[in-house]
């Protein structure tokens, strides 16, 4: 199924330019995007990475037997109070 999210041409152009500029260093580009998630929370790289993957979602699949496999991830953050979980 297609997403119902509307992306304007300016945003699409910015996205394409970003990846053209970073095509030889995709991991550095990924790290830049991850660090842009909640920048006021220093560190917590793997938490931010998990949140990004959950927001992006996945692709639903149908296996050989016809069973549908969900593409959406679920995320449970557990930790000390004040670590920005909410």
PDB file of N, CA and C in Angstrom:
ATOM      1  N   UNK A   1       0.838  -1.187   0.000  1.00  0.00           N
ATOM      2  CA  UNK A   1       0.000   0.000   0.000  1.00  0.00           C
ATOM      3  C   UNK A   1       0.876   1.242   0.000  1.00  0.00           C
ATOM      4  N   UNK A   2       0.370   2.298  -0.590  1.00  0.00           N
ATOM      5  CA  UNK A   2       1.098   3.556  -0.632  1.00  0.00           C
ATOM      6  C   UNK A   2       0.794   4.373   0.605  1.00  0.00           C
ATOM      7  N   UNK A   3       1.794   5.128   1.024  1.00  0.00           N
ATOM      8  CA  UNK A   3       1.623   6.027   2.157  1.00  0.00           C
ATOM      9  C   UNK A   3       0.721   7.185   1.759  1.00  0.00           C
ATOM     10  N   UNK A   4      -0.022   7.693   2.714  1.00  0.00           N
ATOM     11  CA  UNK A   4      -0.888   8.831   2.445  1.00  0.00           C
ATOM     12  C   UNK A   4      -0.227  10.138   2.865  1.00  0.00           C
ATOM     13  N   UNK A   5       1.066  10.076   3.197  1.00  0.00           N
ATOM     14  CA  UNK A   5       1.807  11.264   3.586  1.00  0.00           C
ATOM     15  C   UNK A   5       2.149  12.066   2.336  1.00  0.00           C
ATOM     16  N   UNK A   6       1.832  13.332   2.364  1.00  0.00           N
ATOM     17  CA  UNK A   6       2.130  14.218   1.237  1.00  0.00           C
ATOM     18  C   UNK A   6       3.484  14.877   1.469  1.00  0.00           C
ATOM     19  N   UNK A   7       4.381  14.756   0.510  1.00  0.00           N
ATOM     20  CA  UNK A   7       5.705  15.361   0.599  1.00  0.00           C
ATOM     21  C   UNK A   7       5.812  16.407  -0.493  1.00  0.00           C
ATOM     22  N   UNK A   8       6.063  17.658  -0.077  1.00  0.00           N
ATOM     23  CA  UNK A   8       6.145  18.711  -1.086  1.00  0.00           C
ATOM     24  C   UNK A   8       7.472  18.615  -1.848  1.00  0.00           C
ATOM     25  N   UNK A   9       7.526  19.278  -2.972  1.00  0.00           N
ATOM     26  CA  UNK A   9       8.677  19.181  -3.868  1.00  0.00           C
ATOM     27  C   UNK A   9       9.957  19.735  -3.245  1.00  0.00           C
ATOM     28  N   UNK A  10       9.851  20.783  -2.413  1.00  0.00           N
ATOM     29  CA  UNK A  10      11.037  21.345  -1.763  1.00  0.00           C
ATOM     30  C   UNK A  10      11.683  20.338  -0.819  1.00  0.00           C
ATOM     31  N   UNK A  11      10.858  19.656  -0.025  1.00  0.00           N
ATOM     32  CA  UNK A  11      11.378  18.657   0.892  1.00  0.00           C
ATOM     33  C   UNK A  11      11.998  17.488   0.132  1.00  0.00           C
ATOM     34  N   UNK A  12      11.345  17.077  -0.931  1.00  0.00           N
ATOM     35  CA  UNK A  12      11.864  15.994  -1.755  1.00  0.00           C
ATOM     36  C   UNK A  12      13.215  16.389  -2.357  1.00  0.00           C
ATOM     37  N   UNK A  13      13.319  17.627  -2.823  1.00  0.00           N
ATOM     38  CA  UNK A  13      14.566  18.123  -3.400  1.00  0.00           C
ATOM     39  C   UNK A  13      15.673  18.154  -2.345  1.00  0.00           C
ATOM     40  N   UNK A  14      15.350  18.647  -1.130  1.00  0.00           N
ATOM     41  CA  UNK A  14      16.336  18.678  -0.041  1.00  0.00           C
ATOM     42  C   UNK A  14      16.826  17.278   0.292  1.00  0.00           C
ATOM     43  N   UNK A  15      15.909  16.326   0.349  1.00  0.00           N
ATOM     44  CA  UNK A  15      16.247  14.936   0.656  1.00  0.00           C
ATOM     45  C   UNK A  15      17.190  14.365  -0.407  1.00  0.00           C
ATOM     46  N   UNK A  16      16.844  14.571  -1.669  1.00  0.00           N
ATOM     47  CA  UNK A  16      17.678  14.057  -2.751  1.00  0.00           C
ATOM     48  C   UNK A  16      19.056  14.704  -2.745  1.00  0.00           C
ATOM     49  N   UNK A  17      19.133  16.022  -2.506  1.00  0.00           N
ATOM     50  CA  UNK A  17      20.426  16.709  -2.453  1.00  0.00           C
ATOM     51  C   UNK A  17      21.277  16.206  -1.295  1.00  0.00           C
ATOM     52  N   UNK A  18      20.640  15.965  -0.140  1.00  0.00           N
ATOM     53  CA  UNK A  18      21.360  15.453   1.023  1.00  0.00           C
ATOM     54  C   UNK A  18      22.018  14.120   0.704  1.00  0.00           C
ATOM     55  N   UNK A  19      21.275  13.203   0.083  1.00  0.00           N
ATOM     56  CA  UNK A  19      21.822  11.881  -0.197  1.00  0.00           C
ATOM     57  C   UNK A  19      22.802  11.889  -1.368  1.00  0.00           C
ATOM     58  N   UNK A  20      22.645  12.796  -2.314  1.00  0.00           N
ATOM     59  CA  UNK A  20      23.644  12.932  -3.383  1.00  0.00           C
ATOM     60  C   UNK A  20      24.951  13.434  -2.781  1.00  0.00           C
ATOM     61  N   UNK A  21      24.854  14.418  -1.898  1.00  0.00           N
ATOM     62  CA  UNK A  21      26.036  14.982  -1.246  1.00  0.00           C
ATOM     63  C   UNK A  21      26.747  13.935  -0.383  1.00  0.00           C
ATOM     64  N   UNK A  22      25.985  13.021   0.202  1.00  0.00           N
ATOM     65  CA  UNK A  22      26.546  12.037   1.131  1.00  0.00           C
ATOM     66  C   UNK A  22      26.574  10.622   0.567  1.00  0.00           C
ATOM     67  N   UNK A  23      26.506  10.456  -0.744  1.00  0.00           N
ATOM     68  CA  UNK A  23      26.418   9.117  -1.317  1.00  0.00           C
ATOM     69  C   UNK A  23      27.663   8.271  -1.051  1.00  0.00           C
ATOM     70  N   UNK A  24      28.810   8.896  -0.846  1.00  0.00           N
ATOM     71  CA  UNK A  24      30.031   8.136  -0.579  1.00  0.00           C
ATOM     72  C   UNK A  24      30.264   7.899   0.905  1.00  0.00           C
ATOM     73  N   UNK A  25      29.425   8.448   1.749  1.00  0.00           N
ATOM     74  CA  UNK A  25      29.554   8.275   3.197  1.00  0.00           C
ATOM     75  C   UNK A  25      28.178   8.110   3.850  1.00  0.00           C
ATOM     76  N   UNK A  26      27.470   7.030   3.503  1.00  0.00           N
ATOM     77  CA  UNK A  26      26.093   6.869   3.996  1.00  0.00           C
ATOM     78  C   UNK A  26      25.998   6.693   5.514  1.00  0.00           C
ATOM     79  N   UNK A  27      27.002   6.088   6.143  1.00  0.00           N
ATOM     80  CA  UNK A  27      26.929   5.904   7.598  1.00  0.00           C
ATOM     81  C   UNK A  27      27.085   7.241   8.320  1.00  0.00           C
ATOM     82  N   UNK A  28      27.925   8.122   7.790  1.00  0.00           N
ATOM     83  CA  UNK A  28      28.068   9.453   8.374  1.00  0.00           C
ATOM     84  C   UNK A  28      26.771  10.238   8.220  1.00  0.00           C
ATOM     85  N   UNK A  29      26.120  10.095   7.069  1.00  0.00           N
ATOM     86  CA  UNK A  29      24.838  10.761   6.844  1.00  0.00           C
ATOM     87  C   UNK A  29      23.783  10.216   7.803  1.00  0.00           C
ATOM     88  N   UNK A  30      23.772   8.895   7.980  1.00  0.00           N
ATOM     89  CA  UNK A  30      22.832   8.282   8.932  1.00  0.00           C
ATOM     90  C   UNK A  30      23.077   8.810  10.336  1.00  0.00           C
ATOM     91  N   UNK A  31      24.349   8.901  10.732  1.00  0.00           N
ATOM     92  CA  UNK A  31      24.670   9.404  12.065  1.00  0.00           C
ATOM     93  C   UNK A  31      24.229  10.851  12.240  1.00  0.00           C
ATOM     94  N   UNK A  32      24.330  11.644  11.170  1.00  0.00           N
ATOM     95  CA  UNK A  32      23.875  13.035  11.223  1.00  0.00           C
ATOM     96  C   UNK A  32      22.366  13.092  11.467  1.00  0.00           C
ATOM     97  N   UNK A  33      21.629  12.254  10.768  1.00  0.00           N
ATOM     98  CA  UNK A  33      20.169  12.216  10.936  1.00  0.00           C
ATOM     99  C   UNK A  33      19.813  11.768  12.347  1.00  0.00           C
ATOM    100  N   UNK A  34      20.484  10.721  12.834  1.00  0.00           N
ATOM    101  CA  UNK A  34      20.204  10.214  14.181  1.00  0.00           C
ATOM    102  C   UNK A  34      20.521  11.280  15.230  1.00  0.00           C
ATOM    103  N   UNK A  35      21.633  11.991  15.062  1.00  0.00           N
ATOM    104  CA  UNK A  35      21.988  13.016  16.042  1.00  0.00           C
ATOM    105  C   UNK A  35      21.014  14.192  16.014  1.00  0.00           C
ATOM    106  N   UNK A  36      20.265  14.337  14.935  1.00  0.00           N
ATOM    107  CA  UNK A  36      19.285  15.417  14.819  1.00  0.00           C
ATOM    108  C   UNK A  36      17.984  15.102  15.544  1.00  0.00           C
ATOM    109  N   UNK A  37      17.809  13.855  15.952  1.00  0.00           N
ATOM    110  CA  UNK A  37      16.623  13.466  16.717  1.00  0.00           C
ATOM    111  C   UNK A  37      16.859  13.849  18.172  1.00  0.00           C
ATOM    112  N   UNK A  38      16.007  14.692  18.711  1.00  0.00           N
ATOM    113  CA  UNK A  38      16.126  15.164  20.101  1.00  0.00           C
ATOM    114  C   UNK A  38      17.552  15.619  20.399  1.00  0.00           C
ATOM    115  N   UNK A  39      18.042  16.644  19.726  1.00  0.00           N
ATOM    116  CA  UNK A  39      19.433  17.052  19.922  1.00  0.00           C
ATOM    117  C   UNK A  39      19.754  17.521  21.344  1.00  0.00           C
ATOM    118  N   UNK A  40      18.724  17.904  22.113  1.00  0.00           N
ATOM    119  CA  UNK A  40      18.984  18.338  23.489  1.00  0.00           C
ATOM    120  C   UNK A  40      19.332  17.168  24.411  1.00  0.00           C
ATOM    121  N   UNK A  41      19.075  15.941  23.972  1.00  0.00           N
ATOM    122  CA  UNK A  41      19.474  14.755  24.736  1.00  0.00           C
ATOM    123  C   UNK A  41      20.831  14.296  24.219  1.00  0.00           C
ATOM    124  N   UNK A  42      21.867  14.570  24.997  1.00  0.00           N
ATOM    125  CA  UNK A  42      23.225  14.246  24.575  1.00  0.00           C
ATOM    126  C   UNK A  42      23.452  12.739  24.629  1.00  0.00           C
ATOM    127  N   UNK A  43      24.091  12.221  23.606  1.00  0.00           N
ATOM    128  CA  UNK A  43      24.390  10.787  23.573  1.00  0.00           C
ATOM    129  C   UNK A  43      23.149   9.987  23.235  1.00  0.00           C
ATOM    130  N   UNK A  44      22.961   8.882  23.924  1.00  0.00           N
ATOM    131  CA  UNK A  44      21.815   7.991  23.734  1.00  0.00           C
ATOM    132  C   UNK A  44      21.644   7.596  22.270  1.00  0.00           C
ATOM    133  N   UNK A  45      22.762   7.371  21.580  1.00  0.00           N
ATOM    134  CA  UNK A  45      22.733   7.092  20.155  1.00  0.00           C
ATOM    135  C   UNK A  45      21.836   5.901  19.822  1.00  0.00           C
ATOM    136  N   UNK A  46      21.984   4.803  20.559  1.00  0.00           N
ATOM    137  CA  UNK A  46      21.217   3.599  20.227  1.00  0.00           C
ATOM    138  C   UNK A  46      19.734   3.777  20.504  1.00  0.00           C
ATOM    139  N   UNK A  47      19.394   4.573  21.492  1.00  0.00           N
ATOM    140  CA  UNK A  47      17.982   4.870  21.766  1.00  0.00           C
ATOM    141  C   UNK A  47      17.402   5.689  20.611  1.00  0.00           C
ATOM    142  N   UNK A  48      18.150   6.692  20.172  1.00  0.00           N
ATOM    143  CA  UNK A  48      17.693   7.516  19.053  1.00  0.00           C
ATOM    144  C   UNK A  48      17.592   6.685  17.770  1.00  0.00           C
ATOM    145  N   UNK A  49      18.523   5.777  17.591  1.00  0.00           N
ATOM    146  CA  UNK A  49      18.509   4.893  16.422  1.00  0.00           C
ATOM    147  C   UNK A  49      17.258   4.002  16.441  1.00  0.00           C
ATOM    148  N   UNK A  50      16.935   3.455  17.607  1.00  0.00           N
ATOM    149  CA  UNK A  50      15.748   2.611  17.743  1.00  0.00           C
ATOM    150  C   UNK A  50      14.474   3.414  17.477  1.00  0.00           C
ATOM    151  N   UNK A  51      14.421   4.641  17.976  1.00  0.00           N
ATOM    152  CA  UNK A  51      13.258   5.495  17.742  1.00  0.00           C
ATOM    153  C   UNK A  51      13.119   5.789  16.251  1.00  0.00           C
ATOM    154  N   UNK A  52      14.233   6.091  15.588  1.00  0.00           N
ATOM    155  CA  UNK A  52      14.198   6.375  14.152  1.00  0.00           C
ATOM    156  C   UNK A  52      13.690   5.169  13.371  1.00  0.00           C
ATOM    157  N   UNK A  53      14.177   3.988  13.692  1.00  0.00           N
ATOM    158  CA  UNK A  53      13.732   2.780  12.997  1.00  0.00           C
ATOM    159  C   UNK A  53      12.250   2.520  13.236  1.00  0.00           C
ATOM    160  N   UNK A  54      11.784   2.797  14.448  1.00  0.00           N
ATOM    161  CA  UNK A  54      10.372   2.609  14.753  1.00  0.00           C
ATOM    162  C   UNK A  54       9.515   3.617  13.982  1.00  0.00           C
ATOM    163  N   UNK A  55       9.978   4.857  13.893  1.00  0.00           N
ATOM    164  CA  UNK A  55       9.218   5.875  13.156  1.00  0.00           C
ATOM    165  C   UNK A  55       9.159   5.566  11.669  1.00  0.00           C
ATOM    166  N   UNK A  56      10.256   5.082  11.134  1.00  0.00           N
ATOM    167  CA  UNK A  56      10.306   4.767   9.705  1.00  0.00           C
ATOM    168  C   UNK A  56       9.411   3.587   9.385  1.00  0.00           C
ATOM    169  N   UNK A  57       9.401   2.617  10.271  1.00  0.00           N
ATOM    170  CA  UNK A  57       8.562   1.444  10.056  1.00  0.00           C
ATOM    171  C   UNK A  57       9.217   0.442   9.139  1.00  0.00           C
ATOM    172  N   UNK A  58       8.460  -0.492   8.707  1.00  0.00           N
ATOM    173  CA  UNK A  58       8.977  -1.538   7.846  1.00  0.00           C
ATOM    174  C   UNK A  58       7.996  -1.844   6.740  1.00  0.00           C
ATOM    175  N   UNK A  59       8.261  -2.911   6.056  1.00  0.00           N
ATOM    176  CA  UNK A  59       7.427  -3.321   4.934  1.00  0.00           C
ATOM    177  C   UNK A  59       6.711  -4.612   5.308  1.00  0.00           C
ATOM    178  N   UNK A  60       5.406  -4.618   5.193  1.00  0.00           N
ATOM    179  CA  UNK A  60       4.651  -5.842   5.461  1.00  0.00           C
ATOM    180  C   UNK A  60       4.971  -6.875   4.387  1.00  0.00           C
ATOM    181  N   UNK A  61       5.041  -8.137   4.796  1.00  0.00           N
ATOM    182  CA  UNK A  61       5.357  -9.210   3.851  1.00  0.00           C
ATOM    183  C   UNK A  61       4.344 -10.340   3.989  1.00  0.00           C
ATOM    184  N   UNK A  62       4.211 -11.091   2.934  1.00  0.00           N
ATOM    185  CA  UNK A  62       3.375 -12.294   2.964  1.00  0.00           C
ATOM    186  C   UNK A  62       4.290 -13.467   2.641  1.00  0.00           C
ATOM    187  N   UNK A  63       4.369 -14.421   3.590  1.00  0.00           N
ATOM    188  CA  UNK A  63       5.273 -15.557   3.369  1.00  0.00           C
ATOM    189  C   UNK A  63       4.651 -16.592   2.428  1.00  0.00           C
ATOM    190  N   UNK A  64       5.360 -17.681   2.186  1.00  0.00           N
ATOM    191  CA  UNK A  64       4.928 -18.700   1.221  1.00  0.00           C
ATOM    192  C   UNK A  64       3.593 -19.345   1.577  1.00  0.00           C
ATOM    193  N   UNK A  65       3.302 -19.427   2.889  1.00  0.00           N
ATOM    194  CA  UNK A  65       2.047 -20.048   3.308  1.00  0.00           C
ATOM    195  C   UNK A  65       0.869 -19.083   3.237  1.00  0.00           C
ATOM    196  N   UNK A  66       1.138 -17.807   2.926  1.00  0.00           N
ATOM    197  CA  UNK A  66       0.065 -16.819   2.838  1.00  0.00           C
ATOM    198  C   UNK A  66      -0.143 -16.030   4.112  1.00  0.00           C
ATOM    199  N   UNK A  67       0.670 -16.295   5.143  1.00  0.00           N
ATOM    200  CA  UNK A  67       0.557 -15.544   6.393  1.00  0.00           C
ATOM    201  C   UNK A  67       1.162 -14.161   6.226  1.00  0.00           C
ATOM    202  N   UNK A  68       0.467 -13.163   6.754  1.00  0.00           N
ATOM    203  CA  UNK A  68       0.940 -11.792   6.656  1.00  0.00           C
ATOM    204  C   UNK A  68       1.839 -11.477   7.853  1.00  0.00           C
ATOM    205  N   UNK A  69       2.974 -10.876   7.575  1.00  0.00           N
ATOM    206  CA  UNK A  69       3.916 -10.475   8.612  1.00  0.00           C
ATOM    207  C   UNK A  69       3.914  -8.953   8.672  1.00  0.00           C
ATOM    208  N   UNK A  70       3.621  -8.421   9.860  1.00  0.00           N
ATOM    209  CA  UNK A  70       3.566  -6.965  10.015  1.00  0.00           C
ATOM    210  C   UNK A  70       4.929  -6.340   9.776  1.00  0.00           C
ATOM    211  N   UNK A  71       4.921  -5.150   9.244  1.00  0.00           N
ATOM    212  CA  UNK A  71       6.160  -4.425   9.025  1.00  0.00           C
ATOM    213  C   UNK A  71       6.431  -3.392  10.099  1.00  0.00           C
ATOM    214  N   UNK A  72       5.474  -3.151  10.966  1.00  0.00           N
ATOM    215  CA  UNK A  72       5.637  -2.138  11.994  1.00  0.00           C
ATOM    216  C   UNK A  72       6.385  -2.695  13.193  1.00  0.00           C
ATOM    217  N   UNK A  73       7.308  -1.907  13.701  1.00  0.00           N
ATOM    218  CA  UNK A  73       8.043  -2.288  14.909  1.00  0.00           C
ATOM    219  C   UNK A  73       7.347  -1.695  16.117  1.00  0.00           C
ATOM    220  N   UNK A  74       7.631  -2.259  17.259  1.00  0.00           N
ATOM    221  CA  UNK A  74       7.172  -1.711  18.525  1.00  0.00           C
ATOM    222  C   UNK A  74       8.404  -1.411  19.352  1.00  0.00           C
ATOM    223  N   UNK A  75       8.309  -0.412  20.219  1.00  0.00           N
ATOM    224  CA  UNK A  75       9.457   0.008  21.001  1.00  0.00           C
ATOM    225  C   UNK A  75       9.016   0.258  22.427  1.00  0.00           C
ATOM    226  N   UNK A  76       9.723  -0.335  23.367  1.00  0.00           N
ATOM    227  CA  UNK A  76       9.495  -0.113  24.788  1.00  0.00           C
ATOM    228  C   UNK A  76      10.785   0.429  25.371  1.00  0.00           C
ATOM    229  N   UNK A  77      10.740   1.670  25.855  1.00  0.00           N
ATOM    230  CA  UNK A  77      11.908   2.275  26.479  1.00  0.00           C
ATOM    231  C   UNK A  77      11.784   2.136  27.979  1.00  0.00           C
ATOM    232  N   UNK A  78      12.785   1.573  28.596  1.00  0.00           N
ATOM    233  CA  UNK A  78      12.821   1.378  30.031  1.00  0.00           C
ATOM    234  C   UNK A  78      14.092   2.017  30.538  1.00  0.00           C
ATOM    235  N   UNK A  79      13.980   2.785  31.622  1.00  0.00           N
ATOM    236  CA  UNK A  79      15.178   3.404  32.166  1.00  0.00           C
ATOM    237  C   UNK A  79      14.876   4.304  33.334  1.00  0.00           C
ATOM    238  N   UNK A  80      15.924   4.938  33.805  1.00  0.00           N
ATOM    239  CA  UNK A  80      15.825   5.823  34.954  1.00  0.00           C
ATOM    240  C   UNK A  80      14.976   7.053  34.630  1.00  0.00           C
ATOM    241  N   UNK A  81      14.327   7.622  35.655  1.00  0.00           N
ATOM    242  CA  UNK A  81      13.588   8.865  35.443  1.00  0.00           C
ATOM    243  C   UNK A  81      14.531   9.964  34.944  1.00  0.00           C
ATOM    244  N   UNK A  82      14.008  10.818  34.091  1.00  0.00           N
ATOM    245  CA  UNK A  82      14.805  11.940  33.613  1.00  0.00           C
ATOM    246  C   UNK A  82      15.721  11.617  32.444  1.00  0.00           C
ATOM    247  N   UNK A  83      15.533  10.465  31.813  1.00  0.00           N
ATOM    248  CA  UNK A  83      16.407  10.125  30.677  1.00  0.00           C
ATOM    249  C   UNK A  83      15.693  10.368  29.350  1.00  0.00           C
ATOM    250  N   UNK A  84      14.611  11.095  29.348  1.00  0.00           N
ATOM    251  CA  UNK A  84      13.951  11.498  28.103  1.00  0.00           C
ATOM    252  C   UNK A  84      13.186  10.393  27.416  1.00  0.00           C
ATOM    253  N   UNK A  85      12.511   9.541  28.174  1.00  0.00           N
ATOM    254  CA  UNK A  85      11.800   8.408  27.555  1.00  0.00           C
ATOM    255  C   UNK A  85      10.429   8.779  27.001  1.00  0.00           C
ATOM    256  N   UNK A  86       9.838   9.858  27.495  1.00  0.00           N
ATOM    257  CA  UNK A  86       8.448  10.133  27.115  1.00  0.00           C
ATOM    258  C   UNK A  86       8.276  10.858  25.831  1.00  0.00           C
TER     259      UNK A  86
END
